[in-house]
Tab-separated table of C-alpha atoms in Angstrom:
chain	number	residue	atom	x	y	z
A	1	UNK	CA	100.476	-99.871	-0.734
A	2	UNK	CA	97.575	-98.992	1.507
A	3	UNK	CA	94.428	-97.436	0.092
A	4	UNK	CA	95.253	-93.810	-0.700
A	5	UNK	CA	98.742	-94.665	0.526
A	6	UNK	CA	100.139	-91.823	2.625
A	7	UNK	CA	103.829	-91.583	1.956
A	8	UNK	CA	105.805	-91.194	5.157
A	9	UNK	CA	104.367	-88.473	7.368
A	10	UNK	CA	104.267	-85.840	4.640
A	11	UNK	CA	100.489	-85.549	4.580
A	12	UNK	CA	100.400	-86.434	0.854
A	13	UNK	CA	99.181	-89.593	-0.828
A	14	UNK	CA	100.169	-91.198	-4.104
A	15	UNK	CA	97.096	-92.291	-6.053
A	16	UNK	CA	96.965	-94.720	-8.979
A	17	UNK	CA	93.637	-94.979	-10.791
A	18	UNK	CA	92.350	-97.031	-13.725
A	19	UNK	CA	89.337	-96.126	-15.892
A	20	UNK	CA	87.171	-99.215	-16.269
A	21	UNK	CA	83.929	-100.762	-15.053
A	22	UNK	CA	84.617	-103.100	-12.128
A	23	UNK	CA	80.990	-104.278	-12.040
A	24	UNK	CA	79.977	-103.945	-15.658
A	25	UNK	CA	79.302	-107.663	-16.110
A	26	UNK	CA	77.778	-110.282	-13.892
A	27	UNK	CA	80.189	-112.480	-12.014
A	28	UNK	CA	79.539	-116.191	-11.588
A	29	UNK	CA	78.153	-117.180	-8.212
A	30	UNK	CA	77.599	-120.448	-6.384
A	31	UNK	CA	73.934	-121.097	-7.291
A	32	UNK	CA	73.033	-123.275	-10.231
A	33	UNK	CA	70.007	-121.466	-11.665
A	34	UNK	CA	68.236	-118.129	-11.884
A	35	UNK	CA	69.887	-114.734	-11.411
A	36	UNK	CA	71.980	-116.088	-8.572
A	37	UNK	CA	74.011	-118.081	-11.046
A	38	UNK	CA	75.758	-114.797	-11.831
A	39	UNK	CA	76.393	-113.957	-8.186
A	40	UNK	CA	75.567	-110.260	-8.209
A	41	UNK	CA	71.973	-110.457	-9.332
A	42	UNK	CA	72.033	-106.988	-10.967
A	43	UNK	CA	70.334	-106.241	-14.260
A	44	UNK	CA	71.720	-102.777	-15.121
A	45	UNK	CA	75.509	-102.525	-15.366
A	46	UNK	CA	77.129	-99.277	-14.250
A	47	UNK	CA	79.308	-97.050	-16.434
A	48	UNK	CA	83.129	-97.085	-16.509
A	49	UNK	CA	84.710	-94.780	-13.924
A	50	UNK	CA	88.022	-93.940	-12.317
A	51	UNK	CA	88.751	-96.700	-9.798
A	52	UNK	CA	91.414	-96.319	-7.099
A	53	UNK	CA	93.760	-99.281	-7.645
A	54	UNK	CA	96.515	-98.007	-5.346
A	55	UNK	CA	95.968	-100.816	-2.791
A	56	UNK	CA	97.057	-103.402	-5.362
A	57	UNK	CA	100.138	-101.534	-6.579
A	58	UNK	CA	103.754	-101.486	-5.494
A	59	UNK	CA	107.154	-100.839	-7.111
A	60	UNK	CA	105.857	-97.992	-9.265
A	61	UNK	CA	108.275	-96.280	-11.697
A	62	UNK	CA	107.163	-93.399	-13.927
A	63	UNK	CA	109.310	-91.865	-16.675
A	64	UNK	CA	108.187	-88.764	-18.539
A	65	UNK	CA	109.680	-86.795	-21.406
A	66	UNK	CA	113.331	-86.950	-22.391
A	67	UNK	CA	116.396	-87.558	-20.259
A	68	UNK	CA	118.665	-85.314	-22.336
A	69	UNK	CA	117.666	-82.718	-24.932
A	70	UNK	CA	119.401	-84.544	-27.783
A	71	UNK	CA	117.004	-87.503	-27.583
A	72	UNK	CA	113.348	-87.857	-28.458
A	73	UNK	CA	111.388	-90.433	-26.486
A	74	UNK	CA	108.090	-91.096	-28.271
A	75	UNK	CA	105.971	-91.872	-25.216
A	76	UNK	CA	105.982	-91.580	-21.447
A	77	UNK	CA	106.055	-94.899	-19.581
A	78	UNK	CA	104.815	-96.292	-16.281
A	79	UNK	CA	105.739	-99.688	-14.879
A	80	UNK	CA	104.379	-101.211	-11.710
A	81	UNK	CA	103.380	-104.518	-10.151
A	82	UNK	CA	99.877	-105.420	-8.988
A	83	UNK	CA	99.478	-108.007	-6.244
A	84	UNK	CA	96.317	-110.051	-6.656
A	85	UNK	CA	96.776	-113.049	-4.377
A	86	UNK	CA	93.148	-114.316	-4.492
A	87	UNK	CA	93.206	-113.961	-8.307
A	88	UNK	CA	89.764	-112.391	-8.129
A	89	UNK	CA	90.556	-108.993	-9.591
A	90	UNK	CA	92.523	-109.314	-12.839
A	91	UNK	CA	91.001	-112.159	-14.797
A	92	UNK	CA	91.912	-113.363	-18.284
A	93	UNK	CA	88.882	-115.447	-19.277
A	94	UNK	CA	85.519	-113.875	-20.159
A	95	UNK	CA	83.039	-112.884	-18.904
A	96	UNK	CA	84.872	-111.830	-15.733
A	97	UNK	CA	87.720	-110.370	-17.805
A	98	UNK	CA	85.400	-107.582	-18.926
A	99	UNK	CA	85.346	-106.146	-15.410
A	100	UNK	CA	89.148	-106.249	-15.089
A	101	UNK	CA	91.746	-103.691	-16.188
A	102	UNK	CA	93.069	-104.803	-19.560
A	103	UNK	CA	95.294	-103.679	-22.413
A	104	UNK	CA	94.111	-100.232	-23.470
A	105	UNK	CA	92.684	-99.279	-20.076
A	106	UNK	CA	93.457	-95.621	-19.270
A	107	UNK	CA	95.504	-95.099	-16.108
A	108	UNK	CA	96.428	-91.915	-14.266
A	109	UNK	CA	98.884	-91.333	-11.447
A	110	UNK	CA	98.820	-88.332	-9.142
A	111	UNK	CA	99.441	-86.722	-5.791
A	112	UNK	CA	96.856	-85.433	-3.345
A	113	UNK	CA	96.735	-84.191	0.204
A	114	UNK	CA	95.555	-87.043	2.375
A	115	UNK	CA	91.793	-86.977	2.747
A	116	UNK	CA	91.359	-84.025	0.390
A	117	UNK	CA	90.602	-85.237	-3.165
A	118	UNK	CA	90.139	-81.649	-4.356
A	119	UNK	CA	93.917	-81.139	-4.118
A	120	UNK	CA	94.633	-83.873	-6.658
A	121	UNK	CA	97.430	-83.055	-9.072
A	122	UNK	CA	98.282	-85.494	-11.898
A	123	UNK	CA	101.823	-86.744	-12.519
A	124	UNK	CA	100.977	-88.459	-15.778
A	125	UNK	CA	98.314	-90.202	-17.847
A	126	UNK	CA	98.840	-93.537	-19.570
A	127	UNK	CA	97.213	-96.513	-21.269
A	128	UNK	CA	97.989	-100.095	-20.291
A	129	UNK	CA	100.151	-101.655	-22.989
A	130	UNK	CA	100.974	-105.023	-21.437
A	131	UNK	CA	100.054	-107.176	-18.444
A	132	UNK	CA	102.387	-110.009	-17.493
A	133	UNK	CA	101.113	-112.658	-15.086
A	134	UNK	CA	103.916	-113.949	-12.833
A	135	UNK	CA	103.128	-117.270	-11.175
A	136	UNK	CA	106.324	-118.083	-9.309
A	137	UNK	CA	105.384	-115.810	-6.395
A	138	UNK	CA	102.728	-116.561	-3.796
A	139	UNK	CA	101.296	-113.061	-4.151
A	140	UNK	CA	100.376	-113.619	-7.827
A	141	UNK	CA	102.156	-110.572	-9.163
A	142	UNK	CA	101.047	-108.926	-12.396
A	143	UNK	CA	103.649	-106.691	-14.008
A	144	UNK	CA	101.975	-103.827	-15.842
A	145	UNK	CA	103.480	-101.532	-18.471
A	146	UNK	CA	101.704	-98.414	-19.645
A	147	UNK	CA	102.480	-95.903	-22.369
A	148	UNK	CA	101.664	-92.221	-22.110
A	149	UNK	CA	98.772	-90.709	-24.006
A	150	UNK	CA	101.253	-89.471	-26.600
A	151	UNK	CA	101.130	-93.068	-27.853
A	152	UNK	CA	97.664	-92.235	-29.186
A	153	UNK	CA	99.392	-89.855	-31.588
A	154	UNK	CA	102.167	-92.210	-32.618
A	155	UNK	CA	99.936	-94.087	-34.992
A	156	UNK	CA	99.861	-94.451	-38.790
A	157	UNK	CA	97.051	-92.675	-40.583
A	158	UNK	CA	95.905	-92.219	-44.136
A	159	UNK	CA	95.841	-88.461	-44.580
A	160	UNK	CA	95.105	-86.331	-47.642
A	161	UNK	CA	97.410	-83.563	-48.801
A	162	UNK	CA	96.892	-80.321	-46.894
A	163	UNK	CA	96.449	-76.942	-48.585
A	164	UNK	CA	98.269	-73.732	-47.749
A	165	UNK	CA	96.977	-72.976	-44.251
A	166	UNK	CA	98.028	-71.816	-40.795
A	167	UNK	CA	99.763	-74.080	-38.292
A	168	UNK	CA	96.816	-74.334	-35.907
A	169	UNK	CA	94.415	-75.396	-38.655
A	170	UNK	CA	96.763	-78.147	-39.809
A	171	UNK	CA	97.345	-79.492	-36.309
A	172	UNK	CA	93.620	-79.441	-35.545
A	173	UNK	CA	92.901	-81.339	-38.766
A	174	UNK	CA	95.417	-84.072	-37.926
A	175	UNK	CA	94.005	-84.467	-34.419
A	176	UNK	CA	90.467	-84.682	-35.774
A	177	UNK	CA	91.570	-87.338	-38.275
A	178	UNK	CA	92.792	-89.674	-35.519
A	179	UNK	CA	90.009	-88.853	-33.049
A	180	UNK	CA	92.271	-87.242	-30.428
A	181	UNK	CA	90.263	-87.308	-27.192
A	182	UNK	CA	92.624	-85.400	-24.904
A	183	UNK	CA	93.004	-81.673	-24.345
A	184	UNK	CA	94.909	-79.182	-26.480
A	185	UNK	CA	95.504	-75.460	-25.955
A	186	UNK	CA	96.798	-73.494	-28.932
A	187	UNK	CA	99.090	-70.449	-28.663
A	188	UNK	CA	97.508	-67.460	-30.345
A	189	UNK	CA	100.223	-66.988	-32.974
A	190	UNK	CA	99.889	-70.532	-34.326
A	191	UNK	CA	96.800	-69.248	-36.120
A	192	UNK	CA	98.868	-66.492	-37.760
A	193	UNK	CA	101.777	-68.652	-38.915
A	194	UNK	CA	101.344	-69.799	-42.515
A	195	UNK	CA	102.399	-73.245	-43.768
A	196	UNK	CA	102.935	-74.187	-47.382
A	197	UNK	CA	100.711	-76.720	-49.114
A	198	UNK	CA	101.673	-80.378	-49.378
A	199	UNK	CA	103.251	-81.023	-52.789
A	200	UNK	CA	100.902	-83.824	-53.807
A	201	UNK	CA	103.842	-85.817	-55.156
A	202	UNK	CA	104.836	-88.994	-53.261
A	203	UNK	CA	108.577	-88.473	-53.738
A	204	UNK	CA	108.341	-85.016	-52.211
A	205	UNK	CA	105.838	-85.722	-49.434
A	206	UNK	CA	106.962	-86.467	-45.866
A	207	UNK	CA	106.359	-90.217	-46.006
A	208	UNK	CA	104.109	-90.702	-48.979
A	209	UNK	CA	100.416	-91.067	-48.211
A	210	UNK	CA	100.994	-92.480	-44.738
A	211	UNK	CA	102.471	-90.486	-41.890
A	212	UNK	CA	102.623	-90.504	-38.115
A	213	UNK	CA	100.169	-88.078	-36.558
A	214	UNK	CA	102.762	-87.078	-33.965
A	215	UNK	CA	105.313	-86.325	-36.690
A	216	UNK	CA	102.815	-84.170	-38.553
A	217	UNK	CA	101.802	-82.253	-35.412
A	218	UNK	CA	105.451	-81.749	-34.467
A	219	UNK	CA	106.357	-80.636	-37.986
A	220	UNK	CA	103.639	-77.980	-38.029
A	221	UNK	CA	104.605	-76.787	-34.528
A	222	UNK	CA	108.334	-76.664	-35.300
A	223	UNK	CA	107.539	-74.634	-38.404
A	224	UNK	CA	106.142	-71.950	-36.106
A	225	UNK	CA	109.021	-72.173	-33.618
A	226	UNK	CA	107.361	-74.389	-30.995
A	227	UNK	CA	108.178	-77.715	-29.449
A	228	UNK	CA	105.342	-80.064	-28.539
A	229	UNK	CA	104.906	-82.056	-25.338
A	230	UNK	CA	102.176	-83.744	-23.317
A	231	UNK	CA	101.217	-82.269	-19.954
A	232	UNK	CA	100.473	-84.247	-16.784
A	233	UNK	CA	96.774	-84.527	-17.634
A	234	UNK	CA	97.422	-85.867	-21.134
A	235	UNK	CA	96.803	-82.647	-23.054
A	236	UNK	CA	99.044	-81.234	-25.776
A	237	UNK	CA	101.155	-78.229	-24.784
A	238	UNK	CA	103.387	-76.001	-26.901
A	239	UNK	CA	106.637	-74.453	-25.653
A	240	UNK	CA	108.425	-71.647	-27.427
A	241	UNK	CA	112.073	-72.655	-28.013
A	242	UNK	CA	112.261	-75.100	-25.139
A	243	UNK	CA	115.950	-74.419	-24.545
A	244	UNK	CA	115.082	-70.950	-23.303
A	245	UNK	CA	112.334	-70.484	-20.683
A	246	UNK	CA	111.708	-66.922	-21.894
A	247	UNK	CA	109.963	-65.964	-18.671
A	248	UNK	CA	111.128	-65.549	-15.093
A	249	UNK	CA	111.001	-69.017	-13.462
A	250	UNK	CA	108.319	-69.431	-10.834
A	251	UNK	CA	110.040	-72.430	-9.218
A	252	UNK	CA	113.484	-72.427	-7.625
A	253	UNK	CA	115.312	-75.464	-6.303
A	254	UNK	CA	118.654	-75.398	-4.541
A	255	UNK	CA	121.240	-77.402	-2.670
A	256	UNK	CA	120.234	-76.112	0.767
A	257	UNK	CA	117.199	-74.778	2.574
A	258	UNK	CA	116.760	-71.056	2.000
A	259	UNK	CA	113.919	-68.566	1.807
A	260	UNK	CA	114.504	-68.317	-1.958
A	261	UNK	CA	114.202	-72.062	-2.555
A	262	UNK	CA	110.892	-73.863	-3.139
A	263	UNK	CA	112.473	-77.267	-2.545
A	264	UNK	CA	115.866	-78.722	-1.689
A	265	UNK	CA	117.504	-80.920	-4.320
A	266	UNK	CA	119.584	-83.925	-3.282
A	267	UNK	CA	121.950	-83.527	-6.232
A	268	UNK	CA	122.738	-81.171	-9.095
A	269	UNK	CA	124.324	-82.625	-12.223
A	270	UNK	CA	126.508	-80.096	-13.992
A	271	UNK	CA	127.963	-80.957	-17.360
A	272	UNK	CA	130.646	-79.428	-19.548
A	273	UNK	CA	130.050	-81.565	-22.589
A	274	UNK	CA	131.345	-80.465	-25.975
A	275	UNK	CA	128.839	-82.837	-27.566
A	276	UNK	CA	126.102	-80.480	-26.407
A	277	UNK	CA	127.339	-77.793	-28.782
A	278	UNK	CA	125.311	-77.305	-31.961
A	279	UNK	CA	126.755	-74.480	-34.051
A	280	UNK	CA	124.996	-75.233	-37.354
A	281	UNK	CA	121.196	-75.136	-37.252
A	282	UNK	CA	119.440	-76.479	-40.332
A	283	UNK	CA	115.728	-76.354	-41.133
A	284	UNK	CA	114.918	-78.374	-44.241
A	285	UNK	CA	111.773	-77.638	-46.242
A	286	UNK	CA	110.949	-80.367	-48.760
A	287	UNK	CA	108.320	-78.252	-50.473
A	288	UNK	CA	108.671	-76.498	-53.804
A	289	UNK	CA	109.897	-73.790	-53.802
A	290	UNK	CA	112.414	-74.769	-51.182
A	291	UNK	CA	112.414	-72.481	-48.136
A	292	UNK	CA	115.162	-74.211	-46.179
A	293	UNK	CA	117.257	-72.183	-43.752
A	294	UNK	CA	120.684	-72.545	-42.179
A	295	UNK	CA	122.371	-70.566	-39.409
A	296	UNK	CA	126.100	-70.958	-38.678
A	297	UNK	CA	128.247	-69.615	-35.854
A	298	UNK	CA	131.680	-69.398	-37.497
A	299	UNK	CA	133.536	-68.748	-34.229
A	300	UNK	CA	132.060	-71.839	-32.599
A	301	UNK	CA	132.823	-73.927	-35.705
A	302	UNK	CA	136.471	-72.856	-35.489
A	303	UNK	CA	136.634	-74.044	-31.866
A	304	UNK	CA	134.506	-77.197	-31.883
A	305	UNK	CA	134.249	-78.131	-35.540
A	306	UNK	CA	131.015	-78.264	-37.473
A	307	UNK	CA	128.196	-79.661	-35.317
A	308	UNK	CA	124.767	-79.827	-36.930
A	309	UNK	CA	123.220	-82.781	-35.071
A	310	UNK	CA	121.342	-82.626	-31.789
A	311	UNK	CA	118.112	-81.354	-30.212
A	312	UNK	CA	116.179	-83.002	-33.016
A	313	UNK	CA	118.008	-81.120	-35.793
A	314	UNK	CA	118.123	-80.986	-38.777
A	315	UNK	CA	114.393	-80.283	-38.666
A	316	UNK	CA	111.856	-80.767	-41.425
A	317	UNK	CA	109.568	-77.744	-41.614
A	318	UNK	CA	106.867	-76.473	-43.949
A	319	UNK	CA	107.219	-72.705	-43.574
A	320	UNK	CA	105.718	-70.686	-46.397
A	321	UNK	CA	108.010	-67.744	-45.681
A	322	UNK	CA	111.795	-67.843	-45.921
A	323	UNK	CA	112.184	-65.108	-43.326
A	324	UNK	CA	110.183	-67.122	-40.768
A	325	UNK	CA	112.374	-70.187	-41.266
A	326	UNK	CA	115.557	-68.153	-40.964
A	327	UNK	CA	114.354	-66.431	-37.795
A	328	UNK	CA	113.708	-69.788	-36.119
A	329	UNK	CA	117.139	-71.114	-37.141
A	330	UNK	CA	118.852	-67.971	-35.836
A	331	UNK	CA	116.997	-68.162	-32.527
A	332	UNK	CA	118.102	-71.750	-31.936
A	333	UNK	CA	121.679	-71.025	-32.910
A	334	UNK	CA	121.842	-68.287	-30.273
A	335	UNK	CA	120.997	-70.912	-27.644
A	336	UNK	CA	123.187	-73.803	-28.777
A	337	UNK	CA	126.392	-72.495	-30.372
A	338	UNK	CA	128.220	-72.247	-27.040
A	339	UNK	CA	126.110	-74.533	-24.868
A	340	UNK	CA	128.913	-76.146	-22.901
A	341	UNK	CA	128.404	-75.567	-19.181
A	342	UNK	CA	124.892	-76.354	-18.085
A	343	UNK	CA	122.707	-78.084	-15.516
A	344	UNK	CA	121.482	-81.426	-16.826
A	345	UNK	CA	119.292	-82.711	-13.982
A	346	UNK	CA	118.487	-82.371	-10.306
A	347	UNK	CA	117.654	-85.180	-7.897
A	348	UNK	CA	114.880	-85.168	-5.339
A	349	UNK	CA	113.605	-87.204	-2.414
A	350	UNK	CA	110.375	-86.403	-0.591
A	351	UNK	CA	111.848	-87.792	2.625
A	352	UNK	CA	114.439	-85.007	2.432
A	353	UNK	CA	111.978	-82.260	1.501
A	354	UNK	CA	108.208	-82.972	1.373
A	355	UNK	CA	107.657	-79.770	-0.624
A	356	UNK	CA	108.483	-81.810	-3.734
A	357	UNK	CA	104.978	-83.294	-3.552
A	358	UNK	CA	103.398	-79.962	-4.426
A	359	UNK	CA	105.944	-79.320	-7.168
A	360	UNK	CA	105.206	-82.726	-8.698
A	361	UNK	CA	101.475	-82.114	-8.600
A	362	UNK	CA	101.724	-78.689	-10.256
A	363	UNK	CA	104.738	-78.945	-12.561
A	364	UNK	CA	104.654	-79.608	-16.281
A	365	UNK	CA	107.234	-80.479	-18.903
A	366	UNK	CA	108.388	-77.334	-20.662
A	367	UNK	CA	108.011	-75.094	-17.625
A	368	UNK	CA	110.938	-72.914	-16.533
A	369	UNK	CA	112.837	-73.600	-13.335
A	370	UNK	CA	115.811	-71.932	-11.664
A	371	UNK	CA	118.558	-73.974	-10.027
A	372	UNK	CA	120.523	-72.308	-7.229
A	373	UNK	CA	123.769	-73.641	-5.835
A	374	UNK	CA	124.783	-71.895	-2.629
A	375	UNK	CA	127.925	-73.861	-1.729
A	376	UNK	CA	130.847	-73.825	-2.171
A	377	UNK	CA	130.044	-70.598	-4.051
A	378	UNK	CA	126.809	-69.166	-5.465
A	379	UNK	CA	125.758	-70.249	-8.919
A	380	UNK	CA	122.449	-69.865	-10.789
A	381	UNK	CA	121.109	-71.664	-13.848
A	382	UNK	CA	117.928	-71.001	-15.799
A	383	UNK	CA	116.456	-74.165	-17.265
A	384	UNK	CA	113.347	-75.793	-18.706
A	385	UNK	CA	111.982	-79.155	-17.571
A	386	UNK	CA	112.256	-81.746	-20.361
A	387	UNK	CA	111.558	-84.924	-18.390
A	388	UNK	CA	111.239	-86.575	-14.997
A	389	UNK	CA	111.632	-89.972	-13.343
A	390	UNK	CA	109.599	-90.948	-10.270
A	391	UNK	CA	110.298	-94.035	-8.151
A	392	UNK	CA	107.405	-94.548	-5.719
A	393	UNK	CA	107.521	-96.537	-2.505
A	394	UNK	CA	105.268	-96.440	0.596
A	395	UNK	CA	107.851	-94.303	2.380
A	396	UNK	CA	108.802	-91.723	-0.240
A	397	UNK	CA	109.067	-90.678	-3.852
A	398	UNK	CA	112.544	-90.202	-5.216
A	399	UNK	CA	113.900	-89.573	-8.670
A	400	UNK	CA	115.248	-86.834	-10.896
A	401	UNK	CA	114.083	-83.935	-13.031
A	402	UNK	CA	115.835	-83.648	-16.405
A	403	UNK	CA	116.614	-80.086	-17.486
A	404	UNK	CA	117.780	-78.228	-20.548
A	405	UNK	CA	119.558	-75.091	-19.413
A	406	UNK	CA	120.741	-72.522	-21.916
A	407	UNK	CA	123.208	-70.659	-19.723
A	408	UNK	CA	124.640	-70.470	-16.253
A	409	UNK	CA	124.322	-67.268	-14.236
A	410	UNK	CA	121.798	-66.023	-16.798
A	411	UNK	CA	119.612	-63.754	-14.720
A	412	UNK	CA	119.026	-62.651	-11.183
A	413	UNK	CA	119.729	-63.551	-8.540
A	414	UNK	CA	123.169	-64.660	-9.708
A	415	UNK	CA	124.431	-65.064	-6.181
A	416	UNK	CA	124.725	-63.175	-2.942
A	417	UNK	CA	127.555	-61.336	-1.307
A	418	UNK	CA	128.528	-63.006	1.942
A	419	UNK	CA	130.973	-62.354	4.743
A	420	UNK	CA	133.789	-64.744	5.639
A	421	UNK	CA	131.474	-66.333	8.183
A	422	UNK	CA	128.874	-66.990	5.485
A	423	UNK	CA	126.367	-64.322	6.556
A	424	UNK	CA	124.566	-62.476	3.785
A	425	UNK	CA	125.318	-58.811	3.205
A	426	UNK	CA	122.159	-56.740	3.038
A	427	UNK	CA	121.111	-53.176	2.243
A	428	UNK	CA	119.612	-50.818	4.798
A	429	UNK	CA	116.207	-52.072	3.733
A	430	UNK	CA	117.237	-55.649	4.415
A	431	UNK	CA	117.509	-56.721	0.774
A	432	UNK	CA	120.342	-59.069	-0.074
A	433	UNK	CA	123.121	-57.683	-2.214
A	434	UNK	CA	123.489	-59.554	-5.508
A	435	UNK	CA	126.636	-60.046	-7.511
């Protein structure tokens, strides 16, 4: 890719940056004595900074979130290949290795308008997990794998028992324990939602004295009715009942260009999968007294049989109020008992519609989106973004956005009345008539 590689003629560039110090140590030179033996002759190394490494990269694939709502992927991933033919950039032997990207180096990928850095919008943040030097190509390819910043949470920690406290306090304590360096924004009601104290008994605790920070954060959030995700900039975000957007979607995508559509999708995957039905929602509280909750849709059980697995359920929670636990179980049951027909994902290609660049730069997992199908007949689905896959080349970005939609035709506009010729019927004021 070229520096600040402009993709096609869209006016947008894909940018890949690594946070390291490219000149933090002195490189060896050609002289045999004095400062010149190090080549650069500097005495004060500079600080680490974001370095544009796009010129070295090609074959970039980014995967974020989950592909389907019944799975839980622990971290986002990025895989790409660096070309370093002179072998003067990524070095394995010290001291030059200290000025090379290495395992643990933070990496961020984003989109910006060409020549306008202020428009930068991140796609994802990662840390390098592995570098693989490939020597059977003349370009000296280095295959790089990075894990999302959520990997910083998926780590064992020795953590003391927590007292009776609110959900926000517990989450903040866990993050402080592991030295979480990324952003977090708490919903206001997390501070009002009480959690029971840890039992202090190994056979009743989550995993004894050791636990995963991510599991503990998720457990506290679930107990208040929230799912947890990582946004494009690496910060923690909370979504209320991710199956239901709860607010009017600000983004609409559809199968054809229209004034109502923010971007045209290349494909819409509809599914009528009985496996998506979950008609028994169980929240299990291992504390004493037990405040577990269960919600059952008897009609759905008669049709599909008892289905209690999926969407991460049964869930372990630490609610200190039985009514709170039951309310969360009931809310989920309302969304999943008859979840049969839904939109699973939409495809995109920036060569088809360059407006996807702006959506990628501004969209976050957990945000609501509306999918419109105009042909062969109108159909509308409300959904929430649960994941995305980006395949980057110098000509375009293509991939798919994974969705979790609760219902079809759940909201307005459902569709539009049309004539036999396909023209829209409108009111005297010019508004389209909805059905």
